[in-house]
Amino acid sequence: MTTWIRESEQSWIHKFCQAVLKTGPIPKHVAFIMDGNRRFASKRSIDRAQGHLMGFDKLAETLEWCNNIGISEVTVYAFSIENFKRSKEEVDGLMELARLKFTKLMEEKELLNKHGVCIRVLGNLSLLPHDIQQIVADAMNMTKNNNRAVLNVCFAYTAREEICSAMRDIAEGVDLGLIRESDISESVMEKCLYTRKSPHPDILVRTSGEVRLSDFLLWQTTYSCLSFVRVLWPEFSIWHLYAGILQYQRNYQVIQNAIQDNKVKREMSQRQSDVECCRVELLKTEEESITQHQVNEYSMQREKRIKTFLGHVEQKREQLLSKFEERVT
Ligand code: FPP
Ligand code: MG
């Protein structure tokens, strides 16, 4: 019995609905707040750990639905930093579940490679027990060269912690003289987030009827289509996923226009900032004009500084992972 990757036969009705949905735009990246496992457990009179286990099974099922319809990236909120405040018994239970499932995942190497799945665990991993840090590092190292599908598991994650961590990297970059304060922009910030390798989610689904984001992907969901579903996570069905995709398709053009507008505004404000900085650097006043060539030269230098800085950030992350590398075969 496999745990993460399933290869079930699809029914004709699912294939038919998929074909219909595929006539419209299919989201590339869907994020899930898998909420309601404990309420599901008490509704079914089973224990909490069993509720979380069924939550995991639902995740595996959902990954298969996403893969079948062509969604190539999925991000899930598996454990929030806030969840450490739950009872010791529950936190230990969730850690044990992670231990078990990531160990199983290592045994599914062939299937993961066959489907080209890259696993990334995002969050402040130093908050996790050392053996779990090792297992998740192994899973990431083992799948890092796969590129047909991506699964981001947010574990010991909150968006605000992610943003603080990115700010610390940026402050260090300024301190070391790799970038200047004026080089800091939304796009630099984005490249320092845990999610820097991923496009922003097209859809964010939250189950259980709660209509909050609970500190999940706050930066990345500005233009995501939000889908709040009333069922508890273990009750989530393929029809809820299809409904989310349909809602995304109905709003597609409006969302794309907003993304495009933002892109244009960003480029304009970057150009304006380059003009100002270039003027200051050349000690020119408003009256004394600077040439296009001088501004272009300044932009190139800025981009060069940013590239060096991001290389430094990447190196720091790789070093963290390579500490664990020896174990991977
Ligand atoms: C939220 O439901 C769910 C969690 C805090 C845990 C989610 C974890 C899984 C689905 C398993 C994933 C495991 C791995 C290894 C990827 P809740 O506990 O807040 O339930 P409630 O809202 O009913 O109280
Ligand atoms: Mg909850």
XYZ file of C-alpha atoms and ligand atoms in Angstrom:
354
model
C 0.000 0.000 0.000
C 1.558 3.303 -1.081
C 1.096 6.412 0.999
C 1.815 9.599 -0.955
C 1.449 8.662 -4.608
C -1.671 6.885 -5.789
C -2.432 5.561 -9.234
C -6.131 4.645 -9.146
C -8.355 4.004 -12.129
C -10.516 7.084 -12.849
C -14.275 6.740 -13.374
C -15.811 7.876 -16.685
C -17.696 10.712 -14.967
C -14.452 12.132 -13.525
C -12.749 11.840 -16.912
C -15.717 13.567 -18.563
C -15.735 16.455 -16.046
C -11.977 16.817 -16.381
C -12.251 17.064 -20.153
C -14.894 19.800 -19.774
C -12.787 21.750 -17.243
C -9.723 21.395 -19.455
C -11.418 23.477 -22.130
C -10.713 26.419 -19.793
C -7.546 27.545 -17.970
C -6.287 24.999 -15.440
C -4.563 26.408 -12.334
C -0.869 25.601 -12.084
C -0.668 25.870 -8.317
C -3.300 25.142 -5.655
C -2.827 25.626 -1.896
C -4.859 23.887 0.807
C -5.557 24.704 4.452
C -6.519 21.188 5.522
C -8.743 22.198 8.432
C -11.273 20.219 10.477
C -9.540 16.920 11.294
C -10.406 17.082 15.006
C -14.038 18.057 14.428
C -14.239 15.160 11.984
C -12.809 12.851 14.655
C -15.339 13.921 17.255
C -18.195 13.709 14.715
C -17.187 10.095 13.992
C -16.329 9.300 17.643
C -12.781 8.312 16.732
C -9.652 9.644 18.398
C -7.859 12.781 17.220
C -4.812 10.935 15.947
C -7.102 8.851 13.735
C -8.686 12.102 12.458
C -5.253 13.442 11.463
C -4.376 10.107 9.841
C -7.543 10.291 7.748
C -6.519 13.869 6.956
C -3.273 12.525 5.539
C -5.137 9.940 3.433
C -7.296 12.745 2.058
C -4.144 14.643 1.142
C -2.836 11.677 -0.879
C -6.217 11.376 -2.623
C -6.283 15.110 -3.377
C -2.761 14.996 -4.836
C -3.921 12.341 -7.266
C -6.952 14.434 -8.347
C -4.676 17.446 -8.848
C -2.179 15.422 -10.859
C -4.925 13.945 -13.065
C -6.271 17.338 -14.037
C -2.852 18.901 -14.674
C -2.244 20.969 -11.521
C 1.531 20.701 -11.267
C 2.109 22.322 -7.881
C 0.330 21.852 -4.539
C 1.099 23.551 -1.220
C -0.436 22.297 2.031
C -0.548 23.697 5.555
C 0.386 20.592 7.546
C 1.573 22.133 10.824
C 1.490 25.750 11.923
C 3.970 27.183 14.442
C 0.805 27.977 16.445
C 0.052 24.231 16.567
C 2.995 23.779 18.983
C 0.646 25.306 21.589
C -1.670 22.268 21.409
C -1.479 19.544 24.064
C 1.799 17.620 24.244
C -0.072 14.454 23.339
C -1.461 15.962 20.124
C 1.822 17.637 19.089
C 3.696 14.364 19.704
C 1.041 12.517 17.695
C 1.392 14.894 14.739
C 5.199 14.632 14.891
C 4.927 10.839 14.926
C 2.616 10.986 11.894
C 5.176 13.143 10.059
C 7.981 10.756 11.050
C 6.008 7.796 9.736
C 4.851 9.411 6.493
C 8.178 10.978 5.521
C 9.914 7.656 6.232
C 7.357 5.943 3.961
C 7.934 8.617 1.357
C 11.619 7.674 1.225
C 10.526 4.138 0.297
C 8.498 5.504 -2.624
C 11.508 6.912 -4.429
C 10.762 5.091 -7.676
C 7.163 6.304 -7.836
C 8.204 9.865 -6.972
C 10.812 9.781 -9.733
C 8.375 8.210 -12.195
C 5.976 11.133 -11.655
C 8.842 13.655 -11.384
C 7.695 14.886 -7.960
C 9.853 17.324 -6.018
C 9.050 17.577 -2.299
C 9.819 20.766 -0.390
C 9.188 21.207 3.311
C 8.749 24.902 4.081
C 8.934 26.545 7.479
C 11.267 27.127 10.386
C 12.617 23.589 10.398
C 14.894 24.302 13.372
C 11.760 24.184 15.566
C 11.297 20.483 14.737
C 12.791 17.511 16.606
C 16.220 16.740 15.170
C 15.282 13.350 13.693
C 12.377 14.932 11.780
C 14.700 17.653 10.445
C 16.877 14.808 9.162
C 13.991 12.905 7.531
C 12.544 15.963 5.779
C 16.011 17.009 4.593
C 16.453 13.474 3.182
C 13.102 13.720 1.388
C 14.008 17.105 -0.094
C 17.491 16.003 -1.126
C 16.164 12.793 -2.664
C 13.615 14.591 -4.874
C 15.335 17.926 -5.527
C 16.089 17.185 -9.183
C 12.502 16.237 -10.057
C 10.648 18.981 -11.881
C 7.322 17.791 -13.291
C 5.323 18.263 -10.096
C 5.993 20.026 -6.795
C 4.537 19.354 -3.368
C 5.274 22.008 -0.743
C 4.519 20.820 2.784
C 4.347 23.807 5.142
C 5.520 22.406 8.452
C 6.411 24.569 11.482
C 5.251 27.391 9.224
C 3.487 30.711 9.604
C 3.478 33.439 6.994
C 4.543 36.098 9.479
C 7.537 34.035 10.576
C 8.383 33.506 6.882
C 8.261 37.261 6.270
C 10.441 37.963 9.355
C 12.959 35.370 8.201
C 13.109 37.013 4.741
C 13.576 40.415 6.409
C 16.476 39.032 8.454
C 18.149 37.778 5.259
C 17.680 41.177 3.632
C 19.001 43.052 6.693
C 22.054 40.791 6.662
C 22.552 41.478 2.940
C 22.526 45.238 3.623
C 24.875 44.799 6.617
C 27.335 42.802 4.520
C 27.161 45.455 1.804
C 25.823 42.969 -0.773
C 22.758 45.136 -1.462
C 21.773 48.699 -0.673
C 18.688 49.728 1.237
C 17.347 51.280 -1.980
C 17.647 47.870 -3.725
C 14.944 46.381 -1.470
C 11.767 45.823 -3.438
C 8.750 43.510 -3.463
C 10.498 41.264 -5.938
C 13.647 40.968 -3.760
C 11.468 40.217 -0.743
C 9.607 37.514 -2.701
C 12.866 35.802 -3.587
C 13.782 35.523 0.097
C 10.550 33.795 1.147
C 10.468 30.039 1.783
C 8.277 29.798 -1.341
C 10.777 31.633 -3.573
C 10.977 28.764 -6.078
C 7.205 28.616 -6.632
C 4.704 30.708 -8.566
C 1.983 32.210 -6.356
C -1.029 29.914 -5.834
C -3.852 30.389 -8.330
C -6.359 28.958 -5.851
C -6.368 28.706 -2.063
C -8.833 26.195 -0.604
C -9.742 26.142 3.088
C -12.048 23.478 4.442
C -14.165 23.332 7.621
C -16.196 26.497 7.076
C -13.615 28.842 8.643
C -13.138 31.896 6.452
C -9.715 33.080 7.665
C -6.212 32.635 6.266
C -4.707 31.817 9.697
C -1.228 33.073 8.853
C -0.871 30.942 5.716
C 0.844 32.317 2.574
C -0.216 35.901 3.387
C 2.254 37.418 0.912
C 1.588 34.925 -1.889
C -2.229 34.956 -1.980
C -2.861 38.589 -2.998
C -4.204 37.448 -6.378
C -5.333 33.933 -5.477
C -8.917 32.841 -5.954
C -10.145 31.955 -2.446
C -12.352 28.926 -2.024
C -13.876 28.407 1.421
C -15.527 25.018 1.667
C -17.891 24.024 4.481
C -16.932 20.341 4.725
C -14.254 19.115 7.147
C -10.922 18.205 5.490
C -11.363 14.384 5.579
C -14.749 14.933 3.859
C -13.273 17.006 1.001
C -14.240 15.515 -2.361
C -13.179 15.799 -5.995
C -16.366 17.838 -6.584
C -15.163 20.531 -4.157
C -11.902 20.686 -6.102
C -13.748 20.930 -9.421
C -16.000 23.675 -7.979
C -12.881 25.626 -6.954
C -11.440 25.283 -10.463
C -14.732 26.438 -11.994
C -14.774 29.495 -9.717
C -11.159 30.231 -10.758
C -12.125 29.966 -14.437
C -15.105 32.297 -13.984
C -12.821 34.920 -12.386
C -9.785 34.187 -14.552
C -9.747 37.320 -16.707
C -10.315 39.732 -13.808
C -7.497 38.086 -11.833
C -5.099 38.122 -14.818
C -5.840 41.814 -15.421
C -5.094 42.639 -11.774
C -1.806 40.675 -11.948
C -0.819 42.452 -15.152
C -1.674 45.913 -13.692
C 0.468 45.168 -10.665
C 3.358 44.027 -12.869
C 3.257 47.285 -14.839
C 3.095 49.371 -11.619
C 6.051 47.463 -10.159
C 8.147 48.034 -13.268
C 7.279 51.736 -13.302
C 8.131 52.230 -9.650
C 11.408 50.313 -10.093
C 12.350 52.575 -13.004
C 11.453 55.664 -10.971
C 13.563 54.437 -8.067
C 16.504 53.745 -10.429
C 16.241 57.276 -11.846
C 16.279 58.785 -8.325
C 19.182 56.616 -7.152
C 21.133 57.309 -10.322
C 20.596 61.042 -9.816
C 21.855 60.849 -6.215
C 24.836 58.725 -7.246
C 25.865 61.207 -9.941
C 25.039 64.144 -7.640
C 22.760 65.652 -10.261
C 19.946 68.096 -9.471
C 16.436 68.049 -10.988
C 17.567 70.584 -13.610
C 20.627 68.670 -14.679
C 19.250 65.759 -16.646
C 20.615 62.235 -16.585
C 20.727 60.091 -19.707
C 18.830 56.878 -20.426
C 22.174 55.190 -20.734
C 23.187 56.239 -17.192
C 19.905 54.918 -15.753
C 20.251 51.639 -17.670
C 23.792 51.297 -16.357
C 22.520 51.890 -12.802
C 19.744 49.246 -13.266
C 22.309 46.730 -14.473
C 24.516 47.330 -11.440
C 21.501 47.017 -9.124
C 20.494 43.734 -10.737
C 24.052 42.477 -10.386
C 24.086 43.310 -6.654
C 20.740 41.542 -6.182
C 21.950 38.457 -8.038
C 25.022 38.218 -5.799
C 22.878 38.706 -2.700
C 20.351 36.045 -3.732
C 23.220 33.669 -4.495
C 24.416 34.237 -0.930
C 20.929 33.527 0.485
C 20.628 30.359 -1.617
C 24.037 29.186 -0.473
C 23.014 29.592 3.179
C 19.893 27.457 2.570
C 21.846 24.808 0.674
C 24.387 24.629 3.497
C 21.574 23.945 5.956
C 20.329 21.075 3.769
C 23.751 19.663 2.960
C 24.428 19.233 6.700
C 22.048 16.290 6.383
C 23.118 15.142 2.934
C 25.446 12.258 3.864
C 22.544 9.934 4.661
C 20.914 10.056 1.210
C 21.801 7.152 -1.066
C -6.140 21.020 10.977
O -7.246 20.388 11.574
C -5.122 20.026 10.631
C -3.878 19.956 11.176
C -3.373 20.883 12.217
C -2.950 18.910 10.756
C -3.029 18.620 9.303
C -2.208 17.463 9.013
C -2.542 16.505 8.143
C -3.756 16.511 7.317
C -1.606 15.396 7.950
C -0.493 15.827 7.066
C 0.729 15.149 7.452
C 1.859 15.192 6.738
C 2.990 14.408 7.206
C 1.997 15.976 5.501
P -7.496 20.727 13.109
O -6.591 19.865 13.920
O -7.319 22.214 13.313
O -8.981 20.301 13.349
P -10.155 21.239 13.916
O -10.164 22.470 13.078
O -11.391 20.414 13.722
O -9.839 21.510 15.350
Mg -8.538 23.867 12.961
